[in-house]
PDB file of C-alpha atoms in Angstrom:
ATOM      1  CA  MET A   1      -8.435 -25.049 -13.913  1.00 81.00           C
ATOM      2  CA  GLU A   2      -8.641 -28.063 -16.187  1.00 90.00           C
ATOM      3  CA  CYS A   3     -11.700 -30.056 -17.192  1.00 94.00           C
ATOM      4  CA  PRO A   4     -11.816 -33.402 -15.362  1.00 93.00           C
ATOM      5  CA  ALA A   5     -13.298 -35.056 -18.474  1.00 93.00           C
ATOM      6  CA  CYS A   6     -10.977 -33.871 -21.242  1.00 94.00           C
ATOM      7  CA  GLY A   7      -8.276 -31.701 -19.650  1.00 92.00           C
ATOM      8  CA  GLY A   8      -9.415 -28.610 -21.556  1.00 92.00           C
ATOM      9  CA  PRO A   9      -9.813 -25.167 -20.042  1.00 93.00           C
ATOM     10  CA  VAL A  10     -12.756 -24.559 -17.713  1.00 93.00           C
ATOM     11  CA  THR A  11     -14.561 -21.272 -17.187  1.00 90.00           C
ATOM     12  CA  MET A  12     -16.389 -20.316 -13.996  1.00 89.00           C
ATOM     13  CA  GLU A  13     -19.561 -18.281 -13.859  1.00 90.00           C
ATOM     14  CA  VAL A  14     -21.210 -16.954 -10.725  1.00 91.00           C
ATOM     15  CA  GLY A  15     -24.963 -16.662 -10.706  1.00 80.00           C
ATOM     16  CA  PRO A  16     -27.760 -16.156 -10.893  1.00 76.00           C
ATOM     17  CA  ASP A  17     -27.848 -12.554  -9.659  1.00 79.00           C
ATOM     18  CA  TYR A  18     -24.285 -11.517 -10.522  1.00 80.00           C
ATOM     19  CA  PRO A  19     -22.805 -10.153 -13.746  1.00 79.00           C
ATOM     20  CA  LEU A  20     -20.828 -12.582 -15.902  1.00 75.00           C
ATOM     21  CA  SER A  21     -17.591 -10.838 -14.946  1.00 80.00           C
ATOM     22  CA  ALA A  22     -18.128 -11.400 -11.194  1.00 84.00           C
ATOM     23  CA  SER A  23     -15.514 -13.515  -9.454  1.00 88.00           C
ATOM     24  CA  VAL A  24     -16.355 -16.070  -6.787  1.00 88.00           C
ATOM     25  CA  ALA A  25     -14.524 -13.976  -4.183  1.00 88.00           C
ATOM     26  CA  ASP A  26     -16.449 -10.821  -5.146  1.00 88.00           C
ATOM     27  CA  ALA A  27     -19.759 -12.705  -4.981  1.00 88.00           C
ATOM     28  CA  LEU A  28     -18.933 -14.117  -1.545  1.00 88.00           C
ATOM     29  CA  LEU A  29     -17.939 -10.713  -0.172  1.00 87.00           C
ATOM     30  CA  ALA A  30     -21.070  -9.080  -1.576  1.00 86.00           C
ATOM     31  CA  ALA A  31     -23.437 -11.798  -0.328  1.00 86.00           C
ATOM     32  CA  ASP A  32     -25.957 -11.376   2.450  1.00 87.00           C
ATOM     33  CA  GLU A  33     -26.852 -13.889   5.132  1.00 88.00           C
ATOM     34  CA  ASP A  34     -29.176 -16.658   3.913  1.00 89.00           C
ATOM     35  CA  GLU A  35     -28.166 -15.983   0.309  1.00 89.00           C
ATOM     36  CA  GLN A  36     -27.293 -18.804  -2.049  1.00 90.00           C
ATOM     37  CA  ILE A  37     -24.615 -18.375  -4.697  1.00 90.00           C
ATOM     38  CA  VAL A  38     -24.427 -20.759  -7.645  1.00 91.00           C
ATOM     39  CA  ILE A  39     -21.064 -21.355  -9.284  1.00 91.00           C
ATOM     40  CA  ALA A  40     -21.062 -23.068 -12.667  1.00 91.00           C
ATOM     41  CA  ARG A  41     -17.937 -24.573 -14.196  1.00 92.00           C
ATOM     42  CA  ASN A  42     -18.075 -25.197 -17.934  1.00 93.00           C
ATOM     43  CA  CYS A  43     -15.762 -26.861 -20.431  1.00 95.00           C
ATOM     44  CA  TRP A  44     -16.390 -25.485 -23.861  1.00 91.00           C
ATOM     45  CA  ALA A  45     -14.264 -28.219 -25.480  1.00 93.00           C
ATOM     46  CA  CYS A  46     -16.288 -31.297 -24.428  1.00 96.00           C
ATOM     47  CA  GLY A  47     -19.432 -29.844 -22.856  1.00 94.00           C
ATOM     48  CA  TRP A  48     -18.747 -30.972 -19.278  1.00 96.00           C
ATOM     49  CA  ARG A  49     -20.628 -28.844 -16.766  1.00 95.00           C
ATOM     50  CA  GLU A  50     -20.843 -28.723 -12.981  1.00 95.00           C
ATOM     51  CA  GLU A  51     -22.867 -26.475 -10.698  1.00 94.00           C
ATOM     52  CA  ARG A  52     -22.129 -25.925  -7.039  1.00 93.00           C
ATOM     53  CA  SER A  53     -24.215 -23.959  -4.572  1.00 92.00           C
ATOM     54  CA  VAL A  54     -22.830 -22.063  -1.624  1.00 91.00           C
ATOM     55  CA  SER A  55     -25.231 -21.030   1.126  1.00 92.00           C
ATOM     56  CA  ILE A  56     -24.272 -18.145   3.373  1.00 90.00           C
ATOM     57  CA  ASP A  57     -25.372 -19.021   6.903  1.00 91.00           C
ATOM     58  CA  LEU A  58     -23.451 -16.476   8.921  1.00 87.00           C
ATOM     59  CA  ILE A  59     -21.387 -13.409   8.179  1.00 84.00           C
ATOM     60  CA  GLU A  60     -18.893 -12.193  10.754  1.00 81.00           C
ATOM     61  CA  THR A  61     -17.025  -8.965  10.213  1.00 76.00           C
ATOM     62  CA  THR A  62     -14.416  -7.118  12.163  1.00 74.00           C
ATOM     63  CA  LYS A  63     -13.853  -3.417  11.965  1.00 74.00           C
ATOM     64  CA  GLY A  64     -10.446  -2.304  10.834  1.00 74.00           C
ATOM     65  CA  ASP A  65      -8.377   0.505  12.211  1.00 80.00           C
ATOM     66  CA  ALA A  66      -9.612   3.604  10.345  1.00 82.00           C
ATOM     67  CA  HIS A  67      -6.194   5.261  10.667  1.00 86.00           C
ATOM     68  CA  ALA A  68      -4.452   2.218   9.149  1.00 84.00           C
ATOM     69  CA  VAL A  69      -6.968   2.062   6.294  1.00 80.00           C
ATOM     70  CA  GLU A  70      -6.532   5.758   5.514  1.00 86.00           C
ATOM     71  CA  ARG A  71      -2.742   5.451   5.718  1.00 89.00           C
ATOM     72  CA  ALA A  72      -2.739   2.442   3.353  1.00 86.00           C
ATOM     73  CA  ALA A  73      -4.920   4.319   0.851  1.00 87.00           C
ATOM     74  CA  LEU A  74      -2.624   7.355   0.971  1.00 92.00           C
ATOM     75  CA  LEU A  75       0.452   5.164   0.496  1.00 91.00           C
ATOM     76  CA  ASP A  76      -1.192   3.549  -2.531  1.00 88.00           C
ATOM     77  CA  ASP A  77      -1.927   7.001  -3.985  1.00 92.00           C
ATOM     78  CA  ILE A  78       1.644   8.137  -3.344  1.00 91.00           C
ATOM     79  CA  MET A  79       3.072   5.015  -4.979  1.00 91.00           C
ATOM     80  CA  ASP A  80       0.783   5.453  -8.006  1.00 89.00           C
ATOM     81  CA  GLU A  81       1.941   9.050  -8.398  1.00 91.00           C
ATOM     82  CA  ALA A  82       5.629   8.193  -7.916  1.00 90.00           C
ATOM     83  CA  THR A  83       5.424   5.303 -10.364  1.00 89.00           C
ATOM     84  CA  ALA A  84       3.949   7.619 -12.993  1.00 90.00           C
ATOM     85  CA  ILE A  85       6.891  10.054 -12.748  1.00 91.00           C
ATOM     86  CA  ASP A  86       9.464   9.392 -15.467  1.00 91.00           C
ATOM     87  CA  ASP A  87      11.803  12.285 -14.771  1.00 92.00           C
ATOM     88  CA  LEU A  88      14.594  11.274 -12.379  1.00 93.00           C
ATOM     89  CA  THR A  89      15.140  14.846 -11.190  1.00 94.00           C
ATOM     90  CA  THR A  90      11.486  15.154 -10.210  1.00 94.00           C
ATOM     91  CA  LEU A  91      11.731  11.932  -8.207  1.00 92.00           C
ATOM     92  CA  GLU A  92      14.895  13.125  -6.477  1.00 94.00           C
ATOM     93  CA  ASP A  93      13.289  16.492  -5.653  1.00 94.00           C
ATOM     94  CA  THR A  94      10.182  14.737  -4.319  1.00 93.00           C
ATOM     95  CA  LEU A  95      12.259  12.471  -2.085  1.00 93.00           C
ATOM     96  CA  ALA A  96      14.234  15.454  -0.800  1.00 95.00           C
ATOM     97  CA  GLU A  97      10.991  17.307   0.034  1.00 95.00           C
ATOM     98  CA  VAL A  98       9.549  14.288   1.873  1.00 93.00           C
ATOM     99  CA  ARG A  99      12.734  13.999   3.926  1.00 94.00           C
ATOM    100  CA  ARG A 100      12.696  17.760   4.624  1.00 95.00           C
ATOM    101  CA  GLN A 101       9.095  17.550   5.849  1.00 94.00           C
ATOM    102  CA  ARG A 102       9.962  14.614   8.122  1.00 92.00           C
ATOM    103  CA  ARG A 103      12.928  16.528   9.586  1.00 93.00           C
ATOM    104  CA  LEU A 104      10.724  19.578  10.235  1.00 93.00           C
ATOM    105  CA  LYS A 105       8.072  17.441  11.903  1.00 90.00           C
ATOM    106  CA  THR A 106      10.661  15.625  14.027  1.00 87.00           C
ATOM    107  CA  ALA A 107      12.301  18.918  15.018  1.00 84.00           C
ATOM    108  CA  GLY A 108       8.873  20.372  15.910  1.00 79.00           C
ATOM    109  CA  ALA A 109       8.024  17.346  18.047  1.00 77.00           C
ATOM    110  CA  ASP A 110      11.376  17.575  19.829  1.00 73.00           C
ATOM    111  CA  ALA A 111      10.811  21.283  20.558  1.00 69.00           C
ATOM    112  CA  THR A 112       7.354  20.525  21.956  1.00 65.00           C
ATOM    113  CA  ASP A 113       8.812  17.776  24.164  1.00 62.00           C
ATOM    114  CA  ASP A 114      11.466  20.194  25.481  1.00 59.00           C
ATOM    115  CA  VAL A 115       8.841  22.860  26.325  1.00 56.00           C
ATOM    116  CA  GLY A 116       6.626  20.342  28.117  1.00 57.00           C
ATOM    117  CA  SER A 117       9.474  18.931  30.218  1.00 55.00           C
ATOM    118  CA  GLY A 118      11.036  22.201  31.219  1.00 53.00           C
TER     119      GLY A 118
END
């Protein structure tokens, strides 16, 4: 963001009850109904300053699918682990094991289907 007065860089601070490192998005998500959040924009080159207030009138939330949330978290963990592996052989072995597990699960499901239909 550029300063409208001089074109220099502008910093944003969220206040008054938030740490200096808080982002506007984090402050909005953490806010309660009837709370007011002040956002200050400052240009340290020319001294321009602007404050804006945001009042939270209503908060509507929807509940997510717990299974989807858990699955997404597990996928993130798996990707973090896989990304940290440098050894190509370990990655190949891991992929082979995942595929083996999927085949076993699929074969087990097919056997259960056969028993139930027979």
